[in-house]
mmCIF file of C-alpha atoms in Angstrom:
data_model
loop_
_atom_site.group_PDB
_atom_site.id
_atom_site.type_symbol
_atom_site.label_atom_id
_atom_site.label_comp_id
_atom_site.label_asym_id
_atom_site.label_seq_id
_atom_site.Cartn_x
_atom_site.Cartn_y
_atom_site.Cartn_z
ATOM 1 C CA UNK A 14 -20.028 69.710 52.527
ATOM 2 C CA UNK A 15 -19.011 66.058 51.942
ATOM 3 C CA UNK A 16 -16.449 65.060 49.356
ATOM 4 C CA UNK A 17 -16.859 61.755 47.525
ATOM 5 C CA UNK A 18 -13.557 59.847 47.404
ATOM 6 C CA UNK A 19 -13.410 57.523 44.409
ATOM 7 C CA UNK A 20 -10.587 54.939 44.583
ATOM 8 C CA UNK A 21 -9.559 53.190 41.274
ATOM 9 C CA UNK A 22 -8.619 49.613 41.871
ATOM 10 C CA UNK A 23 -6.508 48.081 38.934
ATOM 11 C CA UNK A 24 -7.216 44.487 37.904
ATOM 12 C CA UNK A 25 -4.458 42.140 39.148
ATOM 13 C CA UNK A 26 -3.231 39.759 36.559
ATOM 14 C CA UNK A 27 -0.964 36.994 37.451
ATOM 15 C CA UNK A 28 1.932 36.333 35.349
ATOM 16 C CA UNK A 29 1.476 32.894 33.562
ATOM 17 C CA UNK A 30 3.616 30.108 34.857
ATOM 18 C CA UNK A 31 6.012 29.002 32.021
ATOM 19 C CA UNK A 32 5.331 25.498 30.897
ATOM 20 C CA UNK A 33 7.814 22.809 29.603
ATOM 21 C CA UNK A 34 6.473 21.867 26.236
ATOM 22 C CA UNK A 35 7.280 19.756 23.261
ATOM 23 C CA UNK A 36 8.063 22.174 20.681
ATOM 24 C CA UNK A 37 8.354 19.728 17.778
ATOM 25 C CA UNK A 38 8.000 16.008 17.250
ATOM 26 C CA UNK A 39 5.953 13.461 19.244
ATOM 27 C CA UNK A 40 7.936 13.499 22.357
ATOM 28 C CA UNK A 41 10.220 10.517 21.450
ATOM 29 C CA UNK A 42 13.654 10.561 20.121
ATOM 30 C CA UNK A 43 14.425 13.572 17.968
ATOM 31 C CA UNK A 44 11.752 15.755 19.521
ATOM 32 C CA UNK A 45 12.587 19.141 20.575
ATOM 33 C CA UNK A 46 11.634 20.099 24.255
ATOM 34 C CA UNK A 47 11.465 23.905 25.228
ATOM 35 C CA UNK A 48 11.312 25.603 28.454
ATOM 36 C CA UNK A 49 11.493 29.507 28.161
ATOM 37 C CA UNK A 50 13.296 30.301 31.351
ATOM 38 C CA UNK A 51 16.009 27.820 30.562
ATOM 39 C CA UNK A 52 18.082 25.850 33.062
ATOM 40 C CA UNK A 53 19.648 22.585 33.609
ATOM 41 C CA UNK A 54 17.781 19.644 31.939
ATOM 42 C CA UNK A 55 17.277 16.555 33.896
ATOM 43 C CA UNK A 56 16.149 12.871 33.326
ATOM 44 C CA UNK A 57 14.543 11.058 36.226
ATOM 45 C CA UNK A 58 16.144 13.661 38.482
ATOM 46 C CA UNK A 59 19.665 13.428 37.218
ATOM 47 C CA UNK A 60 21.375 16.181 35.263
ATOM 48 C CA UNK A 61 21.879 15.447 31.608
ATOM 49 C CA UNK A 62 25.417 16.256 30.792
ATOM 50 C CA UNK A 63 25.848 19.373 28.605
ATOM 51 C CA UNK A 64 22.096 20.059 28.421
ATOM 52 C CA UNK A 65 21.493 23.569 29.615
ATOM 53 C CA UNK A 66 19.416 26.524 28.036
ATOM 54 C CA UNK A 67 15.823 26.844 26.727
ATOM 55 C CA UNK A 68 15.720 23.747 24.213
ATOM 56 C CA UNK A 69 16.872 20.074 24.486
ATOM 57 C CA UNK A 70 16.452 17.290 21.930
ATOM 58 C CA UNK A 71 15.307 13.926 23.141
ATOM 59 C CA UNK A 72 17.514 11.096 22.640
ATOM 60 C CA UNK A 73 16.735 7.335 22.366
ATOM 61 C CA UNK A 74 18.499 6.848 25.635
ATOM 62 C CA UNK A 75 16.214 9.121 27.492
ATOM 63 C CA UNK A 76 12.892 7.900 26.066
ATOM 64 C CA UNK A 77 10.502 7.237 28.968
ATOM 65 C CA UNK A 78 12.441 9.268 31.524
ATOM 66 C CA UNK A 79 10.771 11.977 33.412
ATOM 67 C CA UNK A 80 12.164 15.182 31.728
ATOM 68 C CA UNK A 81 12.442 18.450 33.604
ATOM 69 C CA UNK A 82 14.202 21.820 33.041
ATOM 70 C CA UNK A 83 15.078 23.740 36.150
ATOM 71 C CA UNK A 84 11.921 23.891 38.239
ATOM 72 C CA UNK A 85 9.566 23.297 35.378
ATOM 73 C CA UNK A 86 6.864 20.724 35.181
ATOM 74 C CA UNK A 87 7.510 17.186 34.032
ATOM 75 C CA UNK A 88 7.030 15.436 30.757
ATOM 76 C CA UNK A 89 7.320 11.654 30.704
ATOM 77 C CA UNK A 90 6.383 9.663 27.579
ATOM 78 C CA UNK A 91 4.938 6.268 27.891
ATOM 79 C CA UNK A 92 7.232 3.480 26.542
ATOM 80 C CA UNK A 93 7.141 -0.441 27.019
ATOM 81 C CA UNK A 94 10.003 -0.057 29.457
ATOM 82 C CA UNK A 95 8.165 2.278 31.920
ATOM 83 C CA UNK A 96 4.543 1.098 31.098
ATOM 84 C CA UNK A 97 4.696 -2.638 31.297
ATOM 85 C CA UNK A 98 5.062 -5.098 34.118
ATOM 86 C CA UNK A 99 7.763 -7.719 34.555
ATOM 87 C CA UNK A 100 4.983 -10.384 33.916
ATOM 88 C CA UNK A 101 3.987 -8.698 30.709
ATOM 89 C CA UNK A 102 7.482 -8.452 29.587
ATOM 90 C CA UNK A 103 8.212 -12.149 30.342
ATOM 91 C CA UNK A 104 8.059 -14.467 27.427
ATOM 92 C CA UNK A 105 8.155 -11.372 25.135
ATOM 93 C CA UNK A 106 10.602 -8.848 23.839
ATOM 94 C CA UNK A 107 11.036 -5.358 22.090
ATOM 95 C CA UNK A 108 13.182 -5.414 19.017
ATOM 96 C CA UNK A 109 13.792 -1.947 17.139
ATOM 97 C CA UNK A 110 15.527 -1.971 13.790
ATOM 98 C CA UNK A 111 17.110 1.480 14.972
ATOM 99 C CA UNK A 112 18.834 -0.357 17.638
ATOM 100 C CA UNK A 113 20.348 -3.054 15.524
ATOM 101 C CA UNK A 114 23.943 -4.215 15.475
ATOM 102 C CA UNK A 115 25.106 -3.807 11.835
ATOM 103 C CA UNK A 116 27.969 -5.213 10.012
ATOM 104 C CA UNK A 117 28.566 -4.735 6.157
ATOM 105 C CA UNK A 118 25.203 -3.450 5.623
ATOM 106 C CA UNK A 119 23.571 -6.571 7.335
ATOM 107 C CA UNK A 120 21.772 -6.915 10.624
ATOM 108 C CA UNK A 121 23.713 -9.148 12.896
ATOM 109 C CA UNK A 122 21.689 -8.742 15.958
ATOM 110 C CA UNK A 123 18.933 -6.703 17.797
ATOM 111 C CA UNK A 124 19.101 -6.444 21.404
ATOM 112 C CA UNK A 125 15.933 -6.906 23.398
ATOM 113 C CA UNK A 126 14.706 -3.825 24.803
ATOM 114 C CA UNK A 127 13.260 -5.807 27.827
ATOM 115 C CA UNK A 128 16.770 -7.337 28.376
ATOM 116 C CA UNK A 129 15.531 -10.827 27.952
ATOM 117 C CA UNK A 130 16.552 -12.257 24.577
ATOM 118 C CA UNK A 131 18.218 -10.909 21.509
ATOM 119 C CA UNK A 132 17.246 -11.780 17.940
ATOM 120 C CA UNK A 133 20.421 -12.831 16.055
ATOM 121 C CA UNK A 134 21.806 -14.329 12.829
ATOM 122 C CA UNK A 135 25.416 -15.442 12.692
ATOM 123 C CA UNK A 136 25.231 -16.593 9.136
ATOM 124 C CA UNK A 137 26.049 -13.658 6.888
ATOM 125 C CA UNK A 138 24.084 -14.776 3.887
ATOM 126 C CA UNK A 139 20.910 -15.151 6.133
ATOM 127 C CA UNK A 140 21.228 -11.587 7.809
ATOM 128 C CA UNK A 141 18.441 -9.049 6.761
ATOM 129 C CA UNK A 142 19.710 -6.060 4.801
ATOM 130 C CA UNK A 143 19.883 -2.651 6.622
ATOM 131 C CA UNK A 144 17.274 -0.406 5.000
ATOM 132 C CA UNK A 145 15.078 2.612 5.424
ATOM 133 C CA UNK A 146 11.441 3.007 4.427
ATOM 134 C CA UNK A 147 11.094 6.851 3.996
ATOM 135 C CA UNK A 148 13.155 7.997 6.969
ATOM 136 C CA UNK A 149 12.345 4.975 9.167
ATOM 137 C CA UNK A 150 15.188 2.395 9.872
ATOM 138 C CA UNK A 151 14.068 -0.929 8.918
ATOM 139 C CA UNK A 152 15.165 -4.426 7.939
ATOM 140 C CA UNK A 153 14.832 -5.707 4.405
ATOM 141 C CA UNK A 154 13.889 -9.374 3.803
ATOM 142 C CA UNK A 155 14.134 -10.152 0.001
ATOM 143 C CA UNK A 156 13.377 -13.505 -1.366
ATOM 144 C CA UNK A 157 15.328 -12.810 -4.554
ATOM 145 C CA UNK A 158 18.511 -12.108 -2.407
ATOM 146 C CA UNK A 159 18.346 -14.872 0.046
ATOM 147 C CA UNK A 160 16.585 -16.502 2.929
ATOM 148 C CA UNK A 161 16.896 -14.132 5.764
ATOM 149 C CA UNK A 162 15.683 -14.392 9.286
ATOM 150 C CA UNK A 163 16.502 -13.379 12.923
ATOM 151 C CA UNK A 164 16.037 -15.821 15.851
ATOM 152 C CA UNK A 165 16.531 -15.888 19.603
ATOM 153 C CA UNK A 166 18.939 -18.363 21.206
ATOM 154 C CA UNK A 167 16.169 -19.789 23.454
ATOM 155 C CA UNK A 168 12.555 -20.951 23.184
ATOM 156 C CA UNK A 169 9.893 -18.559 24.671
ATOM 157 C CA UNK A 170 6.015 -18.373 24.673
ATOM 158 C CA UNK A 171 4.649 -14.946 23.404
ATOM 159 C CA UNK A 172 0.951 -14.746 23.223
ATOM 160 C CA UNK A 173 0.574 -11.301 21.618
ATOM 161 C CA UNK A 174 2.492 -9.725 18.883
ATOM 162 C CA UNK A 175 2.536 -6.182 17.303
ATOM 163 C CA UNK A 176 4.937 -5.440 14.396
ATOM 164 C CA UNK A 177 5.666 -2.467 12.020
ATOM 165 C CA UNK A 178 6.105 -4.021 8.624
ATOM 166 C CA UNK A 179 5.439 -3.515 4.927
ATOM 167 C CA UNK A 180 5.138 -6.075 2.352
ATOM 168 C CA UNK A 181 7.420 -5.512 -0.593
ATOM 169 C CA UNK A 182 7.228 -1.733 -1.646
ATOM 170 C CA UNK A 183 3.776 -1.491 -0.394
ATOM 171 C CA UNK A 184 2.362 -1.503 -3.867
ATOM 172 C CA UNK A 185 3.117 -4.718 -5.783
ATOM 173 C CA UNK A 186 1.328 -8.046 -5.265
ATOM 174 C CA UNK A 187 2.615 -11.644 -5.762
ATOM 175 C CA UNK A 188 1.202 -14.856 -7.015
ATOM 176 C CA UNK A 189 -1.486 -16.635 -5.152
ATOM 177 C CA UNK A 190 0.978 -19.531 -4.231
ATOM 178 C CA UNK A 191 3.385 -16.998 -2.432
ATOM 179 C CA UNK A 192 3.134 -17.292 1.249
ATOM 180 C CA UNK A 193 5.180 -14.796 3.025
ATOM 181 C CA UNK A 194 6.105 -15.610 6.731
ATOM 182 C CA UNK A 195 6.114 -12.776 9.215
ATOM 183 C CA UNK A 196 7.170 -15.074 12.073
ATOM 184 C CA UNK A 197 7.619 -18.774 12.308
ATOM 185 C CA UNK A 198 8.577 -21.383 15.075
ATOM 186 C CA UNK A 199 9.568 -24.129 12.673
ATOM 187 C CA UNK A 200 6.690 -26.337 13.548
ATOM 188 C CA UNK A 201 4.647 -27.163 10.426
ATOM 189 C CA UNK A 202 1.363 -27.765 12.371
ATOM 190 C CA UNK A 203 -0.401 -26.527 14.218
ATOM 191 C CA UNK A 204 0.346 -22.919 14.826
ATOM 192 C CA UNK A 205 3.802 -22.941 13.391
ATOM 193 C CA UNK A 206 3.795 -19.753 11.325
ATOM 194 C CA UNK A 207 2.045 -16.485 10.732
ATOM 195 C CA UNK A 208 2.071 -15.709 6.929
ATOM 196 C CA UNK A 209 0.269 -13.666 4.246
ATOM 197 C CA UNK A 210 -0.770 -14.593 0.762
ATOM 198 C CA UNK A 211 -0.836 -11.299 -1.090
ATOM 199 C CA UNK A 212 -3.007 -11.295 -4.294
ATOM 200 C CA UNK A 213 -5.176 -14.035 -2.906
ATOM 201 C CA UNK A 214 -6.673 -14.362 0.499
ATOM 202 C CA UNK A 215 -4.714 -11.717 2.367
ATOM 203 C CA UNK A 216 -3.694 -12.700 5.922
ATOM 204 C CA UNK A 217 -3.256 -16.453 6.301
ATOM 205 C CA UNK A 218 -2.635 -17.114 10.089
ATOM 206 C CA UNK A 219 -2.127 -20.582 11.509
ATOM 207 C CA UNK A 220 -4.890 -21.867 13.688
ATOM 208 C CA UNK A 221 -2.958 -20.432 16.685
ATOM 209 C CA UNK A 222 -3.599 -16.783 15.660
ATOM 210 C CA UNK A 223 -6.604 -14.706 16.316
ATOM 211 C CA UNK A 224 -7.757 -11.175 16.884
ATOM 212 C CA UNK A 225 -5.876 -9.755 13.995
ATOM 213 C CA UNK A 226 -5.699 -5.965 13.637
ATOM 214 C CA UNK A 227 -4.070 -3.534 11.226
ATOM 215 C CA UNK A 228 -3.151 0.044 12.397
ATOM 216 C CA UNK A 229 -5.481 -0.417 15.382
ATOM 217 C CA UNK A 230 -8.513 -1.443 13.436
ATOM 218 C CA UNK A 231 -10.312 -4.296 15.397
ATOM 219 C CA UNK A 232 -11.750 -7.641 14.266
ATOM 220 C CA UNK A 233 -9.894 -8.243 11.078
ATOM 221 C CA UNK A 234 -10.014 -12.020 10.350
ATOM 222 C CA UNK A 235 -8.051 -11.111 7.179
ATOM 223 C CA UNK A 236 -6.320 -8.032 5.994
ATOM 224 C CA UNK A 237 -5.137 -7.268 2.443
ATOM 225 C CA UNK A 238 -1.767 -6.875 1.192
ATOM 226 C CA UNK A 239 0.149 -5.002 -0.139
ATOM 227 C CA UNK A 240 0.161 -2.422 2.521
ATOM 228 C CA UNK A 241 2.435 0.541 3.237
ATOM 229 C CA UNK A 242 4.406 0.400 6.395
ATOM 230 C CA UNK A 243 2.022 0.147 9.234
ATOM 231 C CA UNK A 244 1.210 -2.022 12.409
ATOM 232 C CA UNK A 245 -0.154 -5.540 12.434
ATOM 233 C CA UNK A 246 -1.128 -7.243 15.784
ATOM 234 C CA UNK A 247 -2.408 -10.650 16.536
ATOM 235 C CA UNK A 248 -2.726 -13.128 19.432
ATOM 236 C CA UNK A 249 -0.746 -16.250 19.558
ATOM 237 C CA UNK A 250 -1.491 -19.588 21.291
ATOM 238 C CA UNK A 251 1.343 -19.830 23.800
ATOM 239 C CA UNK A 252 3.959 -22.593 23.078
ATOM 240 C CA UNK A 253 7.496 -22.493 24.081
ATOM 241 C CA UNK A 254 9.525 -22.643 20.918
ATOM 242 C CA UNK A 255 12.017 -20.705 18.848
ATOM 243 C CA UNK A 256 9.868 -17.862 17.468
ATOM 244 C CA UNK A 257 11.779 -16.139 14.735
ATOM 245 C CA UNK A 258 11.267 -13.119 12.325
ATOM 246 C CA UNK A 259 11.373 -13.553 8.688
ATOM 247 C CA UNK A 260 11.950 -16.939 7.011
ATOM 248 C CA UNK A 261 11.589 -18.847 10.271
ATOM 249 C CA UNK A 262 12.843 -22.414 10.434
ATOM 250 C CA UNK A 263 10.827 -24.341 7.856
ATOM 251 C CA UNK A 264 13.240 -24.427 5.094
ATOM 252 C CA UNK A 265 10.887 -23.263 2.390
ATOM 253 C CA UNK A 266 12.552 -20.425 0.320
ATOM 254 C CA UNK A 267 9.443 -19.273 -1.270
ATOM 255 C CA UNK A 268 7.745 -18.693 2.095
ATOM 256 C CA UNK A 269 10.418 -16.253 3.428
ATOM 257 C CA UNK A 270 9.146 -12.801 4.420
ATOM 258 C CA UNK A 271 9.186 -10.387 1.483
ATOM 259 C CA UNK A 272 9.456 -6.842 2.605
ATOM 260 C CA UNK A 273 10.463 -4.749 5.648
ATOM 261 C CA UNK A 274 10.271 -4.996 9.323
ATOM 262 C CA UNK A 275 10.934 -1.810 11.530
ATOM 263 C CA UNK A 276 9.859 -3.046 14.932
ATOM 264 C CA UNK A 277 8.561 -6.028 16.741
ATOM 265 C CA UNK A 278 6.986 -6.278 20.323
ATOM 266 C CA UNK A 279 5.901 -9.502 21.909
ATOM 267 C CA UNK A 280 4.216 -9.972 25.246
ATOM 268 C CA UNK A 281 3.664 -13.048 27.301
ATOM 269 C CA UNK A 282 0.352 -11.832 28.277
ATOM 270 C CA UNK A 283 -2.621 -10.524 26.127
ATOM 271 C CA UNK A 284 -3.077 -6.814 26.879
ATOM 272 C CA UNK A 285 -6.568 -5.503 27.675
ATOM 273 C CA UNK A 286 -7.972 -3.010 25.302
ATOM 274 C CA UNK A 287 -6.617 0.037 27.120
ATOM 275 C CA UNK A 288 -3.080 -1.334 27.115
ATOM 276 C CA UNK A 289 -3.246 -2.339 23.507
ATOM 277 C CA UNK A 290 -4.334 1.089 22.570
ATOM 278 C CA UNK A 291 -1.561 2.604 24.455
ATOM 279 C CA UNK A 292 1.157 0.150 22.929
ATOM 280 C CA UNK A 293 -0.376 0.906 19.464
ATOM 281 C CA UNK A 294 -0.106 4.646 20.203
ATOM 282 C CA UNK A 295 3.511 4.215 21.176
ATOM 283 C CA UNK A 296 4.556 2.146 18.178
ATOM 284 C CA UNK A 297 2.975 4.651 15.706
ATOM 285 C CA UNK A 298 3.922 7.974 17.397
ATOM 286 C CA UNK A 299 7.596 6.748 18.016
ATOM 287 C CA UNK A 300 7.905 5.872 14.350
ATOM 288 C CA UNK A 301 6.088 8.878 12.878
ATOM 289 C CA UNK A 302 3.125 6.800 11.609
ATOM 290 C CA UNK A 303 0.460 8.193 13.859
ATOM 291 C CA UNK A 304 -1.647 9.352 10.993
ATOM 292 C CA UNK A 305 -2.310 5.793 10.088
ATOM 293 C CA UNK A 306 -4.128 4.943 13.350
ATOM 294 C CA UNK A 307 -7.907 4.623 12.883
ATOM 295 C CA UNK A 308 -9.721 7.945 13.132
ATOM 296 C CA UNK A 309 -11.505 6.791 16.370
ATOM 297 C CA UNK A 310 -8.328 5.415 17.980
ATOM 298 C CA UNK A 311 -7.714 6.942 21.594
ATOM 299 C CA UNK A 312 -4.091 7.893 20.634
ATOM 300 C CA UNK A 313 -4.854 9.055 17.093
ATOM 301 C CA UNK A 314 -4.179 12.826 18.089
ATOM 302 C CA UNK A 315 -1.755 12.567 20.865
ATOM 303 C CA UNK A 316 1.110 10.177 22.013
ATOM 304 C CA UNK A 317 0.723 8.323 25.290
ATOM 305 C CA UNK A 318 2.347 9.962 28.310
ATOM 306 C CA UNK A 319 2.619 8.946 31.952
ATOM 307 C CA UNK A 320 2.685 12.730 32.987
#
């Protein structure tokens, strides 16, 4: 008589490996990172002082760093500092209203995130007003209150510009004779300014400007204003002059910028499409404006990362 021996084999299920995740936010400053086992948080391999446990909140100082907790995976957000070459940064700059030096409610200076050239204004009456649009730090340029502008101390030759801005309160229009200058180099012609004419023909670039885009939408020869806070990008013909934000150097009171500027990024090289998309993704996600990107934009649903 033979006995049949039946062996039951239980299914073996591996425990899932804990993952470092972004619990809330886009990954940039103010975002909460989470790692369930907890541990010491590090940035580019160096311990972050006082940062232990399961959660950590990203700071502006650590944006772009490779973030890890204990032996977790790494999350590293794309930023212009870690994602651009020295050649791309040359003849450019990164100026964020959130990083402005402020005195008596006015913007005195904004350091260049690339470390190349700051945007300054030593005359108090010409300093932009510290403001917010929603919760976004911004600079207010108001023709009724004065001629405001920020300018570098040296000439440079940017050939591509992207800015976060809003005309007025994003609702009202102005007369057809009102040209409002986003940037200017003080040269009347050719290519001395980039301006808009709300209520009439929209974007009125100089002959030096082409490839205009709004919130990542391609091929806009003109775009309408008013517009709520969003991105505007355009190419510039390279010329080594004092490119300033706001009123510029032309001396016309009625042509100073009317509205808000939250950020400006300029490059000395025109980016290819992939890099431009990445920059647009960064600009929008970092400032909480990602829903304004075009529906088919590569970064409409996710912020750009290096890893």
